[in-house]
Amino acid sequence: MATGDALDFWRVESFEPNRLLRLVAEMKVPGRAWLQFEVELNSRGAVIRQTAISIQLGLAGLFYWYALYPIHYCIFNGMLHEIAAIAQREPGAGIVANLRQVSENHCSLIA
């Protein structure tokens, strides 16, 4: 994976192996959106932090964000838990190469 690569409806904006993956949305939304994953190693394994960031334009953008907030939270939280499960089952997979244990995971949505 490298900066500029396409990933479904996202494009890699920033990638630091074993530390950071930031995706920018290429889907049509009323504003701009990013999905960011950060990995911090600690004494128990690692913390995976996922943050959805949205800069919405106008009333339509605010309506879009708050109307879909519960759905986005469920989707992103499920995605984060699956990433953590894969990292624990298959060390060396994805953005968390060499990760042996996920001690915590956090999902945040920011408007």
CSV table of N, CA and C in Angstrom, one decimal:
chain,number,residue,atom,x,y,z
A,1,MET,N,0.8,-1.2,0.0
A,1,MET,CA,0.0,0.0,0.0
A,1,MET,C,0.9,1.2,0.0
A,2,ALA,N,0.5,2.2,-0.8
A,2,ALA,CA,1.3,3.5,-0.9
A,2,ALA,C,0.3,4.7,-1.0
A,3,THR,N,0.8,5.8,-0.7
A,3,THR,CA,0.1,7.1,-0.9
A,3,THR,C,-0.4,7.1,-2.3
A,4,GLY,N,-1.7,7.5,-2.5
A,4,GLY,CA,-2.3,7.6,-3.8
A,4,GLY,C,-3.0,6.3,-4.3
A,5,ASP,N,-2.8,5.2,-3.7
A,5,ASP,CA,-3.5,4.0,-4.0
A,5,ASP,C,-5.0,4.1,-3.8
A,6,ALA,N,-5.8,3.5,-4.6
A,6,ALA,CA,-7.2,3.4,-4.4
A,6,ALA,C,-7.6,2.2,-3.6
A,7,LEU,N,-8.6,2.4,-2.7
A,7,LEU,CA,-9.1,1.3,-1.8
A,7,LEU,C,-10.6,1.5,-1.7
A,8,ASP,N,-11.3,0.7,-2.6
A,8,ASP,CA,-12.8,0.9,-2.7
A,8,ASP,C,-13.1,2.3,-3.0
A,9,PHE,N,-13.9,3.0,-2.2
A,9,PHE,CA,-14.3,4.4,-2.4
A,9,PHE,C,-13.4,5.4,-1.7
A,10,TRP,N,-12.2,4.9,-1.4
A,10,TRP,CA,-11.2,5.7,-0.6
A,10,TRP,C,-9.9,5.8,-1.4
A,11,ARG,N,-9.1,6.8,-1.1
A,11,ARG,CA,-7.8,6.9,-1.7
A,11,ARG,C,-6.8,7.1,-0.5
A,12,VAL,N,-5.7,6.4,-0.5
A,12,VAL,CA,-4.7,6.5,0.5
A,12,VAL,C,-4.1,7.9,0.5
A,13,GLU,N,-4.3,8.7,1.5
A,13,GLU,CA,-3.7,10.0,1.6
A,13,GLU,C,-2.4,10.0,2.4
A,14,SER,N,-2.2,9.1,3.3
A,14,SER,CA,-1.0,9.0,4.1
A,14,SER,C,-0.9,7.6,4.6
A,15,PHE,N,0.4,7.1,4.5
A,15,PHE,CA,0.6,5.7,5.0
A,15,PHE,C,2.0,5.6,5.6
A,16,GLU,N,2.1,5.3,6.9
A,16,GLU,CA,3.3,5.0,7.6
A,16,GLU,C,3.2,3.6,8.2
A,17,PRO,N,3.9,2.6,7.6
A,17,PRO,CA,3.7,1.2,8.0
A,17,PRO,C,3.8,1.0,9.5
A,18,ASN,N,2.8,0.2,10.0
A,18,ASN,CA,2.7,-0.1,11.5
A,18,ASN,C,2.4,1.1,12.3
A,19,ARG,N,2.0,2.2,11.8
A,19,ARG,CA,1.7,3.4,12.6
A,19,ARG,C,0.4,4.2,12.1
A,20,LEU,N,0.3,4.5,10.8
A,20,LEU,CA,-0.8,5.3,10.4
A,20,LEU,C,-1.3,5.0,9.0
A,21,LEU,N,-2.6,5.0,8.8
A,21,LEU,CA,-3.2,4.9,7.5
A,21,LEU,C,-4.3,5.9,7.5
A,22,ARG,N,-4.3,6.9,6.6
A,22,ARG,CA,-5.3,7.9,6.4
A,22,ARG,C,-5.9,7.8,5.0
A,23,LEU,N,-7.2,7.6,5.0
A,23,LEU,CA,-7.9,7.5,3.7
A,23,LEU,C,-8.8,8.7,3.5
A,24,VAL,N,-8.8,9.2,2.3
A,24,VAL,CA,-9.7,10.3,1.9
A,24,VAL,C,-10.9,9.7,1.1
A,25,ALA,N,-12.1,10.1,1.4
A,25,ALA,CA,-13.2,9.6,0.6
A,25,ALA,C,-13.3,10.1,-0.8
A,26,GLU,N,-13.6,9.2,-1.7
A,26,GLU,CA,-13.8,9.6,-3.1
A,26,GLU,C,-15.2,9.5,-3.5
A,27,MET,N,-16.1,9.0,-2.5
A,27,MET,CA,-17.5,8.9,-2.8
A,27,MET,C,-18.1,10.3,-2.8
A,28,LYS,N,-19.3,10.4,-3.3
A,28,LYS,CA,-20.0,11.7,-3.3
A,28,LYS,C,-20.6,12.0,-2.0
A,29,VAL,N,-20.1,13.0,-1.3
A,29,VAL,CA,-20.7,13.4,0.0
A,29,VAL,C,-20.7,14.9,0.0
A,30,PRO,N,-21.6,15.5,0.8
A,30,PRO,CA,-21.7,16.9,0.9
A,30,PRO,C,-20.6,17.5,1.8
A,31,GLY,N,-19.4,17.5,1.3
A,31,GLY,CA,-18.3,18.0,2.0
A,31,GLY,C,-17.1,17.1,1.8
A,32,ARG,N,-16.2,16.9,2.8
A,32,ARG,CA,-15.0,16.0,2.6
A,32,ARG,C,-15.0,15.1,3.8
A,33,ALA,N,-14.4,13.9,3.6
A,33,ALA,CA,-14.4,12.9,4.7
A,33,ALA,C,-13.1,12.1,4.6
A,34,TRP,N,-12.6,11.7,5.8
A,34,TRP,CA,-11.4,10.9,6.0
A,34,TRP,C,-11.7,9.8,6.9
A,35,LEU,N,-11.0,8.7,6.8
A,35,LEU,CA,-11.0,7.6,7.7
A,35,LEU,C,-9.5,7.3,8.1
A,36,GLN,N,-9.2,7.4,9.4
A,36,GLN,CA,-7.8,7.3,9.8
A,36,GLN,C,-7.7,6.2,10.8
A,37,PHE,N,-6.6,5.4,10.7
A,37,PHE,CA,-6.2,4.3,11.6
A,37,PHE,C,-4.8,4.7,12.1
A,38,GLU,N,-4.7,4.6,13.5
A,38,GLU,CA,-3.4,4.8,14.1
A,38,GLU,C,-3.1,3.6,15.0
A,39,VAL,N,-1.9,3.2,15.0
A,39,VAL,CA,-1.5,2.1,15.8
A,39,VAL,C,-0.4,2.6,16.7
A,40,GLU,N,-0.6,2.4,18.1
A,40,GLU,CA,0.4,2.7,19.1
A,40,GLU,C,0.8,1.4,19.8
A,41,LEU,N,2.1,1.1,19.8
A,41,LEU,CA,2.6,-0.1,20.5
A,41,LEU,C,2.7,0.3,22.0
A,42,ASN,N,2.3,-0.7,22.8
A,42,ASN,CA,2.5,-0.5,24.3
A,42,ASN,C,3.0,-1.8,24.9
A,43,SER,N,3.1,-1.8,26.2
A,43,SER,CA,3.6,-3.0,26.9
A,43,SER,C,2.7,-4.2,26.8
A,44,ARG,N,1.4,-4.0,26.5
A,44,ARG,CA,0.5,-5.2,26.4
A,44,ARG,C,0.2,-5.6,24.9
A,45,GLY,N,0.8,-4.9,24.0
A,45,GLY,CA,0.5,-5.2,22.6
A,45,GLY,C,0.4,-3.9,21.8
A,46,ALA,N,-0.8,-3.5,21.5
A,46,ALA,CA,-1.0,-2.2,20.8
A,46,ALA,C,-2.4,-1.7,20.9
A,47,VAL,N,-2.5,-0.4,20.7
A,47,VAL,CA,-3.8,0.2,20.6
A,47,VAL,C,-4.1,0.6,19.2
A,48,ILE,N,-5.3,0.2,18.7
A,48,ILE,CA,-5.7,0.7,17.3
A,48,ILE,C,-6.7,1.7,17.5
A,49,ARG,N,-6.5,2.9,16.9
A,49,ARG,CA,-7.5,4.0,17.0
A,49,ARG,C,-8.0,4.3,15.6
A,50,GLN,N,-9.3,4.3,15.5
A,50,GLN,CA,-9.9,4.6,14.2
A,50,GLN,C,-10.7,5.9,14.3
A,51,THR,N,-10.5,6.8,13.5
A,51,THR,CA,-11.2,8.1,13.5
A,51,THR,C,-11.8,8.4,12.2
A,52,ALA,N,-13.1,8.7,12.2
A,52,ALA,CA,-13.8,9.2,11.0
A,52,ALA,C,-13.9,10.7,11.1
A,53,ILE,N,-13.4,11.4,10.1
A,53,ILE,CA,-13.4,12.9,10.2
A,53,ILE,C,-14.3,13.4,9.0
A,54,SER,N,-15.1,14.3,9.3
A,54,SER,CA,-16.0,14.8,8.3
A,54,SER,C,-16.1,16.3,8.4
A,55,ILE,N,-15.9,17.0,7.2
A,55,ILE,CA,-16.1,18.4,7.1
A,55,ILE,C,-17.3,18.6,6.2
A,56,GLN,N,-18.4,18.9,6.7
A,56,GLN,CA,-19.7,18.9,5.9
A,56,GLN,C,-20.0,20.3,5.5
A,57,LEU,N,-20.6,20.4,4.3
A,57,LEU,CA,-20.9,21.7,3.8
A,57,LEU,C,-22.4,22.0,3.9
A,58,GLY,N,-22.8,23.1,4.5
A,58,GLY,CA,-24.2,23.5,4.6
A,58,GLY,C,-25.1,22.6,5.4
A,59,LEU,N,-26.4,23.0,5.3
A,59,LEU,CA,-27.4,22.2,6.0
A,59,LEU,C,-27.5,20.8,5.5
A,60,ALA,N,-27.4,20.6,4.2
A,60,ALA,CA,-27.4,19.2,3.7
A,60,ALA,C,-26.3,18.4,4.3
A,61,GLY,N,-25.1,19.0,4.4
A,61,GLY,CA,-24.0,18.2,5.0
A,61,GLY,C,-24.2,17.9,6.4
A,62,LEU,N,-24.8,18.8,7.2
A,62,LEU,CA,-25.1,18.5,8.6
A,62,LEU,C,-26.1,17.4,8.7
A,63,PHE,N,-27.2,17.5,7.9
A,63,PHE,CA,-28.2,16.5,7.9
A,63,PHE,C,-27.6,15.1,7.6
A,64,TYR,N,-26.8,15.1,6.5
A,64,TYR,CA,-26.2,13.8,6.1
A,64,TYR,C,-25.4,13.2,7.3
A,65,TRP,N,-24.6,14.0,7.9
A,65,TRP,CA,-23.7,13.5,9.0
A,65,TRP,C,-24.5,13.0,10.1
A,66,TYR,N,-25.5,13.8,10.6
A,66,TYR,CA,-26.2,13.3,11.8
A,66,TYR,C,-27.2,12.2,11.5
A,67,ALA,N,-27.8,12.2,10.3
A,67,ALA,CA,-28.7,11.1,9.9
A,67,ALA,C,-28.0,9.8,9.8
A,68,LEU,N,-26.8,9.8,9.3
A,68,LEU,CA,-26.0,8.6,9.1
A,68,LEU,C,-25.1,8.3,10.3
A,69,TYR,N,-25.0,9.1,11.3
A,69,TYR,CA,-24.1,8.9,12.4
A,69,TYR,C,-24.2,7.5,13.0
A,70,PRO,N,-25.4,7.1,13.4
A,70,PRO,CA,-25.5,5.7,14.0
A,70,PRO,C,-25.1,4.6,13.1
A,71,ILE,N,-25.4,4.7,11.8
A,71,ILE,CA,-25.0,3.7,10.8
A,71,ILE,C,-23.5,3.7,10.6
A,72,HIS,N,-22.9,4.9,10.5
A,72,HIS,CA,-21.5,5.0,10.4
A,72,HIS,C,-20.8,4.4,11.6
A,73,TYR,N,-21.3,4.7,12.8
A,73,TYR,CA,-20.7,4.2,14.0
A,73,TYR,C,-20.7,2.7,14.0
A,74,CYS,N,-21.8,2.1,13.7
A,74,CYS,CA,-21.9,0.6,13.6
A,74,CYS,C,-20.9,0.0,12.6
A,75,ILE,N,-20.9,0.6,11.4
A,75,ILE,CA,-20.0,0.1,10.4
A,75,ILE,C,-18.6,0.2,10.8
A,76,PHE,N,-18.2,1.4,11.2
A,76,PHE,CA,-16.8,1.7,11.5
A,76,PHE,C,-16.3,0.9,12.7
A,77,ASN,N,-17.2,0.8,13.7
A,77,ASN,CA,-16.9,0.0,14.9
A,77,ASN,C,-16.7,-1.4,14.6
A,78,GLY,N,-17.6,-2.0,13.8
A,78,GLY,CA,-17.5,-3.4,13.4
A,78,GLY,C,-16.2,-3.6,12.5
A,79,MET,N,-15.9,-2.6,11.7
A,79,MET,CA,-14.6,-2.7,10.9
A,79,MET,C,-13.4,-2.7,11.8
A,80,LEU,N,-13.4,-1.9,12.8
A,80,LEU,CA,-12.3,-1.8,13.7
A,80,LEU,C,-12.1,-3.1,14.5
A,81,HIS,N,-13.2,-3.7,15.0
A,81,HIS,CA,-13.1,-4.9,15.7
A,81,HIS,C,-12.6,-6.1,14.8
A,82,GLU,N,-13.0,-6.1,13.5
A,82,GLU,CA,-12.6,-7.1,12.6
A,82,GLU,C,-11.1,-6.9,12.3
A,83,ILE,N,-10.6,-5.7,12.2
A,83,ILE,CA,-9.2,-5.4,11.9
A,83,ILE,C,-8.4,-6.0,13.1
A,84,ALA,N,-8.9,-5.7,14.3
A,84,ALA,CA,-8.2,-6.1,15.6
A,84,ALA,C,-8.2,-7.7,15.6
A,85,ALA,N,-9.3,-8.3,15.2
A,85,ALA,CA,-9.3,-9.8,15.2
A,85,ALA,C,-8.4,-10.4,14.2
A,86,ILE,N,-8.3,-9.8,13.0
A,86,ILE,CA,-7.4,-10.3,12.0
A,86,ILE,C,-5.9,-10.1,12.5
A,87,ALA,N,-5.7,-8.9,13.1
A,87,ALA,CA,-4.3,-8.7,13.5
A,87,ALA,C,-3.9,-9.7,14.6
A,88,GLN,N,-4.8,-10.1,15.4
A,88,GLN,CA,-4.5,-11.1,16.4
A,88,GLN,C,-4.4,-12.5,15.8
A,89,ARG,N,-5.2,-12.8,14.8
A,89,ARG,CA,-5.1,-14.2,14.2
A,89,ARG,C,-3.9,-14.3,13.2
A,90,GLU,N,-3.6,-13.2,12.5
A,90,GLU,CA,-2.7,-13.3,11.4
A,90,GLU,C,-1.6,-12.2,11.6
A,91,PRO,N,-0.7,-12.3,12.5
A,91,PRO,CA,0.3,-11.3,12.6
A,91,PRO,C,1.0,-11.0,11.3
A,92,GLY,N,1.2,-9.7,11.0
A,92,GLY,CA,1.9,-9.3,9.8
A,92,GLY,C,0.9,-9.0,8.7
A,93,ALA,N,-0.4,-9.0,9.0
A,93,ALA,CA,-1.5,-8.7,8.0
A,93,ALA,C,-1.8,-7.2,8.0
A,94,GLY,N,-2.0,-6.6,6.9
A,94,GLY,CA,-2.5,-5.2,6.8
A,94,GLY,C,-1.5,-4.2,7.4
A,95,ILE,N,-2.1,-3.2,8.0
A,95,ILE,CA,-1.4,-2.0,8.5
A,95,ILE,C,-0.7,-2.3,9.8
A,96,VAL,N,-1.0,-3.5,10.4
A,96,VAL,CA,-0.5,-3.8,11.7
A,96,VAL,C,0.5,-4.9,11.6
A,97,ALA,N,1.4,-4.9,10.7
A,97,ALA,CA,2.4,-5.9,10.6
A,97,ALA,C,3.2,-6.1,11.9
A,98,ASN,N,3.5,-7.3,12.2
A,98,ASN,CA,4.2,-7.6,13.4
A,98,ASN,C,3.4,-7.4,14.7
A,99,LEU,N,2.2,-7.2,14.6
A,99,LEU,CA,1.3,-7.0,15.8
A,99,LEU,C,0.9,-8.3,16.4
A,100,ARG,N,1.1,-8.6,17.6
A,100,ARG,CA,0.8,-9.9,18.2
A,100,ARG,C,-0.4,-9.8,19.1
A,101,GLN,N,-0.7,-8.7,19.7
A,101,GLN,CA,-1.9,-8.6,20.6
A,101,GLN,C,-2.4,-7.2,20.5
A,102,VAL,N,-3.7,-7.1,20.4
A,102,VAL,CA,-4.4,-5.8,20.4
A,102,VAL,C,-5.0,-5.6,21.8
A,103,SER,N,-4.4,-4.6,22.5
A,103,SER,CA,-4.9,-4.4,23.9
A,103,SER,C,-6.1,-3.5,24.0
A,104,GLU,N,-6.3,-2.6,23.1
A,104,GLU,CA,-7.4,-1.7,23.1
A,104,GLU,C,-7.7,-1.3,21.6
A,105,ASN,N,-9.0,-1.0,21.4
A,105,ASN,CA,-9.3,-0.3,20.1
A,105,ASN,C,-10.4,0.8,20.4
A,106,HIS,N,-10.3,1.8,19.6
A,106,HIS,CA,-11.2,3.0,19.8
A,106,HIS,C,-11.7,3.4,18.5
A,107,CYS,N,-13.0,3.7,18.5
A,107,CYS,CA,-13.6,4.3,17.3
A,107,CYS,C,-14.2,5.6,17.6
A,108,SER,N,-13.9,6.6,16.8
A,108,SER,CA,-14.4,8.0,17.1
A,108,SER,C,-14.9,8.6,15.8
A,109,LEU,N,-16.0,9.3,15.9
A,109,LEU,CA,-16.6,10.0,14.7
A,109,LEU,C,-16.5,11.5,15.1
A,110,ILE,N,-15.9,12.3,14.2
A,110,ILE,CA,-15.7,13.7,14.4
A,110,ILE,C,-16.3,14.5,13.3
A,111,ALA,N,-17.2,15.5,13.6
A,111,ALA,CA,-17.7,16.3,12.5
A,111,ALA,C,-17.1,17.7,12.6
